[in-house]
PDB file of C-alpha atoms in Angstrom:
ATOM      1  CA  MET A1068      -8.889  21.139   9.958  1.00 68.00           C
ATOM      2  CA  LYS A1069      -5.795  20.293  12.002  1.00 78.00           C
ATOM      3  CA  GLU A1070      -2.539  21.735  10.693  1.00 77.00           C
ATOM      4  CA  SER A1071      -0.906  18.307  11.123  1.00 88.00           C
ATOM      5  CA  ILE A1072      -3.132  16.951   8.343  1.00 93.00           C
ATOM      6  CA  PHE A1073      -1.595  19.338   5.820  1.00 95.00           C
ATOM      7  CA  VAL A1074       1.854  18.170   6.941  1.00 94.00           C
ATOM      8  CA  THR A1075       0.767  14.551   6.392  1.00 95.00           C
ATOM      9  CA  LEU A1076      -0.581  15.424   2.951  1.00 96.00           C
ATOM     10  CA  GLN A1077       2.889  16.657   1.949  1.00 96.00           C
ATOM     11  CA  LYS A1078       3.819  12.967   1.715  1.00 95.00           C
ATOM     12  CA  CYS A1079       0.921  12.250  -0.644  1.00 96.00           C
ATOM     13  CA  THR A1080       2.201  11.857  -4.209  1.00 93.00           C
ATOM     14  CA  VAL A1081      -0.540  14.185  -5.472  1.00 95.00           C
ATOM     15  CA  PHE A1082       0.916  17.029  -3.392  1.00 97.00           C
ATOM     16  CA  GLU A1083       4.604  16.222  -3.826  1.00 94.00           C
ATOM     17  CA  GLY A1084       6.666  19.403  -3.651  1.00 96.00           C
ATOM     18  CA  PHE A1085       3.907  21.400  -1.942  1.00 97.00           C
ATOM     19  CA  THR A1086       4.183  23.231   1.373  1.00 96.00           C
ATOM     20  CA  PRO A1087       1.384  22.807   3.960  1.00 95.00           C
ATOM     21  CA  GLU A1088       0.134  26.295   3.100  1.00 95.00           C
ATOM     22  CA  GLU A1089       0.069  25.499  -0.628  1.00 96.00           C
ATOM     23  CA  ILE A1090      -1.924  22.338   0.098  1.00 97.00           C
ATOM     24  CA  ARG A1091      -4.359  24.322   2.212  1.00 95.00           C
ATOM     25  CA  GLY A1092      -4.761  26.802  -0.648  1.00 95.00           C
ATOM     26  CA  ALA A1093      -5.305  24.062  -3.245  1.00 96.00           C
ATOM     27  CA  LEU A1094      -7.933  22.304  -1.125  1.00 96.00           C
ATOM     28  CA  SER A1095      -9.737  25.584  -0.469  1.00 95.00           C
ATOM     29  CA  MET A1096     -10.825  25.493  -4.124  1.00 94.00           C
ATOM     30  CA  VAL A1097     -12.665  22.159  -3.807  1.00 97.00           C
ATOM     31  CA  SER A1098     -15.221  20.468  -1.578  1.00 97.00           C
ATOM     32  CA  TYR A1099     -14.041  17.665   0.700  1.00 96.00           C
ATOM     33  CA  ARG A1100     -14.865  16.132   4.073  1.00 96.00           C
ATOM     34  CA  MET A1101     -13.158  14.013   6.715  1.00 96.00           C
ATOM     35  CA  VAL A1102     -14.394  10.445   7.216  1.00 97.00           C
ATOM     36  CA  GLU A1103     -13.489   8.233  10.183  1.00 97.00           C
ATOM     37  CA  LEU A1104     -13.595   4.432   9.957  1.00 98.00           C
ATOM     38  CA  PRO A1105     -13.114   1.975  12.850  1.00 97.00           C
ATOM     39  CA  ALA A1106     -10.598  -0.879  12.775  1.00 96.00           C
ATOM     40  CA  ARG A1107     -11.595  -3.950  10.728  1.00 95.00           C
ATOM     41  CA  GLU A1108     -14.154  -1.974   8.750  1.00 96.00           C
ATOM     42  CA  ILE A1109     -14.825  -3.053   5.158  1.00 96.00           C
ATOM     43  CA  TYR A1110     -14.004  -0.079   2.935  1.00 97.00           C
ATOM     44  CA  VAL A1111     -14.937  -1.757  -0.341  1.00 96.00           C
ATOM     45  CA  LEU A1112     -15.480  -5.304  -1.640  1.00 94.00           C
ATOM     46  CA  ALA A1113     -14.070  -6.571  -4.929  1.00 92.00           C
ATOM     47  CA  GLY A1114     -16.508  -5.828  -7.723  1.00 93.00           C
ATOM     48  CA  MET A1115     -17.911  -2.690  -6.112  1.00 95.00           C
ATOM     49  CA  PRO A1116     -17.320   0.654  -7.868  1.00 96.00           C
ATOM     50  CA  CYS A1117     -14.698   3.163  -6.789  1.00 96.00           C
ATOM     51  CA  ARG A1118     -16.901   6.124  -5.841  1.00 96.00           C
ATOM     52  CA  TYR A1119     -14.512   8.538  -4.139  1.00 97.00           C
ATOM     53  CA  ALA A1120     -11.044  10.041  -4.290  1.00 97.00           C
ATOM     54  CA  ASP A1121      -9.953   9.189  -0.746  1.00 98.00           C
ATOM     55  CA  ILE A1122      -6.598   9.983   0.842  1.00 98.00           C
ATOM     56  CA  ILE A1123      -5.575   8.266   4.088  1.00 98.00           C
ATOM     57  CA  VAL A1124      -4.481  10.928   6.577  1.00 97.00           C
ATOM     58  CA  GLU A1125      -4.304   8.599   9.572  1.00 96.00           C
ATOM     59  CA  GLY A1126      -4.406   4.820  10.003  1.00 97.00           C
ATOM     60  CA  GLU A1127      -3.897   1.917   7.607  1.00 96.00           C
ATOM     61  CA  MET A1128      -5.810  -0.266   5.142  1.00 96.00           C
ATOM     62  CA  ILE A1129      -5.082  -3.646   3.556  1.00 94.00           C
ATOM     63  CA  ALA A1130      -5.972  -4.548  -0.029  1.00 92.00           C
ATOM     64  CA  ARG A1131      -6.553  -8.252  -0.738  1.00 88.00           C
ATOM     65  CA  MET A1132      -7.465 -10.242  -3.836  1.00 83.00           C
ATOM     66  CA  SER A1133      -9.454 -13.477  -3.532  1.00 76.00           C
ATOM     67  CA  GLY A1134      -9.502 -16.489  -5.859  1.00 65.00           C
ATOM     68  CA  LEU A1135     -12.473 -18.732  -6.655  1.00 58.00           C
ATOM     69  CA  SER A1136     -11.317 -21.133  -3.931  1.00 62.00           C
ATOM     70  CA  GLY A1137     -11.479 -18.356  -1.345  1.00 66.00           C
ATOM     71  CA  LYS A1138      -7.698 -18.128  -1.057  1.00 69.00           C
ATOM     72  CA  GLN A1139      -6.575 -14.543  -0.427  1.00 74.00           C
ATOM     73  CA  THR A1140      -3.431 -12.720  -1.493  1.00 77.00           C
ATOM     74  CA  GLN A1141      -2.446  -9.467   0.149  1.00 80.00           C
ATOM     75  CA  ILE A1142      -1.737  -6.976  -2.626  1.00 79.00           C
ATOM     76  CA  GLU A1143      -0.749  -3.897  -0.644  1.00 83.00           C
ATOM     77  CA  ARG A1144      -0.830  -2.189   2.733  1.00 88.00           C
ATOM     78  CA  LEU A1145      -2.109   1.354   2.374  1.00 94.00           C
ATOM     79  CA  GLY A1146      -0.700   3.829   4.883  1.00 94.00           C
ATOM     80  CA  GLU A1147      -0.892   7.501   5.716  1.00 95.00           C
ATOM     81  CA  SER A1148      -0.844   9.951   2.777  1.00 95.00           C
ATOM     82  CA  MET A1149      -1.797   7.313   0.183  1.00 95.00           C
ATOM     83  CA  LEU A1150      -4.481   7.988  -2.419  1.00 96.00           C
ATOM     84  CA  ILE A1151      -6.741   4.939  -2.631  1.00 96.00           C
ATOM     85  CA  ALA A1152      -7.167   3.246  -6.033  1.00 93.00           C
ATOM     86  CA  PRO A1153      -6.074   6.230  -8.178  1.00 93.00           C
ATOM     87  CA  ALA A1154      -6.195   4.150 -11.367  1.00 90.00           C
ATOM     88  CA  TYR A1155      -9.913   3.470 -10.849  1.00 93.00           C
ATOM     89  CA  ILE A1156     -11.143   6.921  -9.823  1.00 96.00           C
ATOM     90  CA  PHE A1157     -11.699   8.072 -13.411  1.00 95.00           C
ATOM     91  CA  ALA A1158     -12.090   4.665 -15.091  1.00 93.00           C
ATOM     92  CA  HIS A1159     -15.208   3.999 -17.157  1.00 92.00           C
ATOM     93  CA  HIS A1160     -15.377   0.478 -15.713  1.00 92.00           C
ATOM     94  CA  ASN A1161     -14.312   1.318 -12.174  1.00 94.00           C
ATOM     95  CA  GLU A1162     -15.178  -1.903 -10.353  1.00 94.00           C
ATOM     96  CA  MET A1163     -12.510  -2.570  -7.746  1.00 93.00           C
ATOM     97  CA  PRO A1164     -10.438  -5.752  -8.361  1.00 88.00           C
ATOM     98  CA  VAL A1165      -9.585  -6.077  -4.660  1.00 90.00           C
ATOM     99  CA  SER A1166     -11.321  -5.901  -1.305  1.00 94.00           C
ATOM    100  CA  VAL A1167     -10.044  -3.271   1.116  1.00 96.00           C
ATOM    101  CA  GLU A1168     -10.510  -3.061   4.877  1.00 96.00           C
ATOM    102  CA  THR A1169      -9.016  -1.001   7.680  1.00 97.00           C
ATOM    103  CA  SER A1170      -6.422  -2.657   9.904  1.00 94.00           C
ATOM    104  CA  LYS A1171      -6.718   0.107  12.501  1.00 95.00           C
ATOM    105  CA  LYS A1172      -8.809   3.209  13.089  1.00 97.00           C
ATOM    106  CA  THR A1173      -8.486   5.243   9.904  1.00 97.00           C
ATOM    107  CA  THR A1174      -9.259   8.819   8.889  1.00 97.00           C
ATOM    108  CA  LEU A1175      -9.822   9.733   5.246  1.00 98.00           C
ATOM    109  CA  LEU A1176      -9.871  13.009   3.373  1.00 98.00           C
ATOM    110  CA  ARG A1177     -12.729  12.370   0.937  1.00 98.00           C
ATOM    111  CA  MET A1178     -13.421  14.121  -2.349  1.00 97.00           C
ATOM    112  CA  LYS A1179     -15.718  13.294  -5.229  1.00 97.00           C
ATOM    113  CA  PRO A1180     -13.832  12.414  -8.430  1.00 97.00           C
ATOM    114  CA  SER A1181     -15.084  15.675  -9.941  1.00 97.00           C
ATOM    115  CA  GLU A1182     -13.304  17.614  -7.161  1.00 97.00           C
ATOM    116  CA  LEU A1183     -10.020  15.813  -7.772  1.00 97.00           C
ATOM    117  CA  LYS A1184     -10.444  16.520 -11.484  1.00 97.00           C
ATOM    118  CA  LEU A1185     -10.823  20.207 -10.657  1.00 97.00           C
ATOM    119  CA  LEU A1186      -7.498  20.113  -8.760  1.00 97.00           C
ATOM    120  CA  ILE A1187      -5.817  18.330 -11.669  1.00 97.00           C
ATOM    121  CA  ASP A1188      -7.249  20.777 -14.208  1.00 96.00           C
ATOM    122  CA  THR A1189      -6.295  23.921 -12.301  1.00 95.00           C
ATOM    123  CA  ASP A1190      -2.818  23.050 -10.963  1.00 96.00           C
ATOM    124  CA  GLU A1191      -0.132  21.790 -13.344  1.00 96.00           C
ATOM    125  CA  ARG A1192       1.978  20.354 -10.523  1.00 97.00           C
ATOM    126  CA  ILE A1193      -0.902  18.247  -9.224  1.00 97.00           C
ATOM    127  CA  ARG A1194      -1.634  17.079 -12.773  1.00 97.00           C
ATOM    128  CA  TRP A1195       1.982  15.988 -13.335  1.00 96.00           C
ATOM    129  CA  ASN A1196       2.191  14.351  -9.896  1.00 96.00           C
ATOM    130  CA  PHE A1197      -0.957  12.352 -10.636  1.00 95.00           C
ATOM    131  CA  ILE A1198       0.371  11.198 -14.022  1.00 93.00           C
ATOM    132  CA  GLN A1199       3.652  10.086 -12.445  1.00 91.00           C
ATOM    133  CA  HIS A1200       1.763   8.284  -9.687  1.00 90.00           C
ATOM    134  CA  LEU A1201      -0.204   6.256 -12.240  1.00 88.00           C
ATOM    135  CA  SER A1202       3.058   5.267 -13.923  1.00 83.00           C
ATOM    136  CA  LYS A1203       4.498   4.051 -10.602  1.00 80.00           C
ATOM    137  CA  ILE A1204       1.384   1.944 -10.015  1.00 75.00           C
ATOM    138  CA  ASP A1205       1.889   0.198 -13.353  1.00 64.00           C
ATOM    139  CA  ILE A1206       5.487  -0.640 -12.400  1.00 61.00           C
ATOM    140  CA  PHE A1207       4.417  -1.885  -8.948  1.00 63.00           C
ATOM    141  CA  LEU A1208       1.714  -4.168 -10.374  1.00 62.00           C
ATOM    142  CA  SER A1209       4.094  -5.574 -13.003  1.00 65.00           C
ATOM    143  CA  GLN A1210       6.631  -6.443 -10.313  1.00 64.00           C
ATOM    144  CA  LYS A1211       3.921  -7.889  -8.059  1.00 64.00           C
ATOM    145  CA  MET A1212       2.504 -10.121 -10.802  1.00 64.00           C
ATOM    146  CA  ARG A1213       5.997 -11.277 -11.744  1.00 64.00           C
ATOM    147  CA  MET A1214       6.702 -12.268  -8.150  1.00 64.00           C
ATOM    148  CA  LEU A1215       3.387 -14.086  -7.677  1.00 61.00           C
ATOM    149  CA  SER A1216       3.431 -15.973 -10.973  1.00 65.00           C
ATOM    150  CA  LEU A1217       7.110 -16.702 -11.661  1.00 61.00           C
ATOM    151  CA  PHE A1218       8.978 -16.871  -8.349  1.00 77.00           C
ATOM    152  CA  SER A1219       9.297 -19.980  -6.189  1.00 85.00           C
ATOM    153  CA  VAL A1220       8.360 -19.784  -2.497  1.00 86.00           C
ATOM    154  CA  LYS A1221      12.030 -19.395  -1.520  1.00 88.00           C
ATOM    155  CA  GLU A1222      12.567 -16.650  -4.101  1.00 86.00           C
ATOM    156  CA  LYS A1223       9.481 -14.762  -2.891  1.00 84.00           C
ATOM    157  CA  VAL A1224      10.555 -14.900   0.758  1.00 89.00           C
ATOM    158  CA  ALA A1225      14.198 -14.067   0.010  1.00 89.00           C
ATOM    159  CA  GLN A1226      13.263 -11.077  -2.148  1.00 84.00           C
ATOM    160  CA  TYR A1227      10.888  -9.782   0.534  1.00 86.00           C
ATOM    161  CA  LEU A1228      13.473 -10.052   3.332  1.00 91.00           C
ATOM    162  CA  ILE A1229      16.171  -8.361   1.244  1.00 90.00           C
ATOM    163  CA  LYS A1230      13.715  -5.601   0.270  1.00 85.00           C
ATOM    164  CA  MET A1231      12.814  -5.019   3.935  1.00 88.00           C
ATOM    165  CA  ALA A1232      16.492  -4.922   4.906  1.00 92.00           C
ATOM    166  CA  THR A1233      17.119  -2.310   2.214  1.00 90.00           C
ATOM    167  CA  GLU A1234      14.173  -0.186   3.335  1.00 87.00           C
ATOM    168  CA  GLN A1235      15.149  -0.392   7.028  1.00 91.00           C
ATOM    169  CA  GLN A1236      18.867   0.004   6.184  1.00 91.00           C
ATOM    170  CA  SER A1237      19.749  -2.865   8.475  1.00 94.00           C
ATOM    171  CA  ARG A1238      20.373  -6.602   8.162  1.00 93.00           C
ATOM    172  CA  THR A1239      18.217  -6.973  11.271  1.00 94.00           C
ATOM    173  CA  ILE A1240      14.608  -6.567  10.144  1.00 93.00           C
ATOM    174  CA  ARG A1241      11.674  -5.713  12.365  1.00 93.00           C
ATOM    175  CA  LEU A1242       8.535  -7.158  10.780  1.00 90.00           C
ATOM    176  CA  ASP A1243       5.268  -5.280  11.213  1.00 85.00           C
ATOM    177  CA  VAL A1244       3.125  -8.125   9.891  1.00 85.00           C
ATOM    178  CA  SER A1245       2.153 -11.549  11.232  1.00 88.00           C
ATOM    179  CA  ARG A1246       3.295 -14.808   9.619  1.00 90.00           C
ATOM    180  CA  GLN A1247      -0.193 -15.222   8.127  1.00 88.00           C
ATOM    181  CA  GLU A1248      -0.042 -11.725   6.650  1.00 84.00           C
ATOM    182  CA  MET A1249       3.382 -12.513   5.182  1.00 86.00           C
ATOM    183  CA  ALA A1250       1.979 -15.658   3.578  1.00 86.00           C
ATOM    184  CA  ASP A1251      -0.907 -13.616   2.153  1.00 81.00           C
ATOM    185  CA  ILE A1252       1.578 -11.181   0.588  1.00 79.00           C
ATOM    186  CA  PHE A1253       3.214 -14.076  -1.292  1.00 80.00           C
ATOM    187  CA  GLY A1254      -0.042 -15.872  -2.109  1.00 76.00           C
ATOM    188  CA  ILE A1255       1.096 -19.034  -0.306  1.00 81.00           C
ATOM    189  CA  GLN A1256      -0.082 -21.146   2.615  1.00 85.00           C
ATOM    190  CA  LYS A1257       1.222 -20.241   6.076  1.00 88.00           C
ATOM    191  CA  PHE A1258       2.878 -23.652   6.573  1.00 91.00           C
ATOM    192  CA  SER A1259       4.834 -23.154   3.326  1.00 91.00           C
ATOM    193  CA  LEU A1260       6.174 -19.854   4.654  1.00 91.00           C
ATOM    194  CA  LEU A1261       7.110 -21.357   8.025  1.00 93.00           C
ATOM    195  CA  ARG A1262       8.885 -24.264   6.338  1.00 92.00           C
ATOM    196  CA  CYS A1263      10.825 -21.882   4.106  1.00 94.00           C
ATOM    197  CA  LEU A1264      11.900 -19.680   7.034  1.00 93.00           C
ATOM    198  CA  SER A1265      12.913 -22.784   8.990  1.00 93.00           C
ATOM    199  CA  GLU A1266      15.035 -24.028   6.086  1.00 92.00           C
ATOM    200  CA  PHE A1267      16.739 -20.643   5.764  1.00 93.00           C
ATOM    201  CA  GLU A1268      17.496 -20.667   9.493  1.00 93.00           C
ATOM    202  CA  GLU A1269      18.865 -24.224   9.406  1.00 92.00           C
ATOM    203  CA  LYS A1270      21.210 -23.227   6.546  1.00 91.00           C
ATOM    204  CA  GLY A1271      22.496 -20.301   8.593  1.00 93.00           C
ATOM    205  CA  ALA A1272      21.058 -17.740   6.172  1.00 94.00           C
ATOM    206  CA  ILE A1273      18.909 -15.998   8.798  1.00 93.00           C
ATOM    207  CA  ARG A1274      18.314 -15.871  12.543  1.00 94.00           C
ATOM    208  CA  ILE A1275      14.717 -15.579  13.768  1.00 94.00           C
ATOM    209  CA  ASP A1276      13.693 -14.015  17.059  1.00 93.00           C
ATOM    210  CA  GLY A1277       9.929 -13.485  17.071  1.00 90.00           C
ATOM    211  CA  LYS A1278       9.163 -10.618  14.687  1.00 90.00           C
ATOM    212  CA  THR A1279      12.857  -9.841  14.283  1.00 94.00           C
ATOM    213  CA  ILE A1280      14.806 -11.552  11.490  1.00 94.00           C
ATOM    214  CA  THR A1281      18.531 -11.035  10.952  1.00 94.00           C
ATOM    215  CA  ILE A1282      20.013 -11.823   7.544  1.00 94.00           C
ATOM    216  CA  LEU A1283      23.313 -13.613   8.161  1.00 93.00           C
ATOM    217  CA  ASN A1284      24.108 -14.736   4.615  1.00 91.00           C
ATOM    218  CA  SER A1285      21.846 -13.675   1.745  1.00 88.00           C
ATOM    219  CA  ASP A1286      23.627 -16.044  -0.672  1.00 87.00           C
ATOM    220  CA  ASP A1287      22.295 -19.010   1.323  1.00 84.00           C
ATOM    221  CA  MET A1288      18.739 -17.895   0.564  1.00 85.00           C
ATOM    222  CA  LYS A1289      19.190 -18.585  -3.147  1.00 74.00           C
TER     223      LYS A1289
END
């Protein structure tokens, strides 16, 4: 296996604090294989069981939840080093609540749940990392549900832009998603998003230039 994969796995929460050589040593105790998926490939549909402990080592996936009307909400973008659906790997009722597909060519490191359990049982650091990761997921889902159910459209968009500015450490944000994908993140229609962005721009709160948005006055987004 390429050495670069072990470097990528250093960013996986399961192997936090490990060196590439320590990761290689840990994985030498279990069985795993590499799986390649093309872009726009369905990884799993909502309602299907979570069968594997998969870690993304290259590429990206998108998790979406659909309502009875067919309306979709983007729950999360899954990037390199992320363990897919960790809360469902060992669940008794492990039917996935979301559908997941690749957004680009993706490579997975695939283990059976029993192999991940062996890692957790034999290495205390991996066990603690996994426990902490599950706790972070609970916090993320609580925040996501709060945003979707309690925030207005303007509050959702404002919070997202401020969050992106914080992550990129700049008031000028480079978006890596389309307007439709942004709307899916908030669980709103695309025209509602465009109207909100237009209102923010008219108030002088932001300046829009294609996929670049500059926050001029965050107070005017309230």
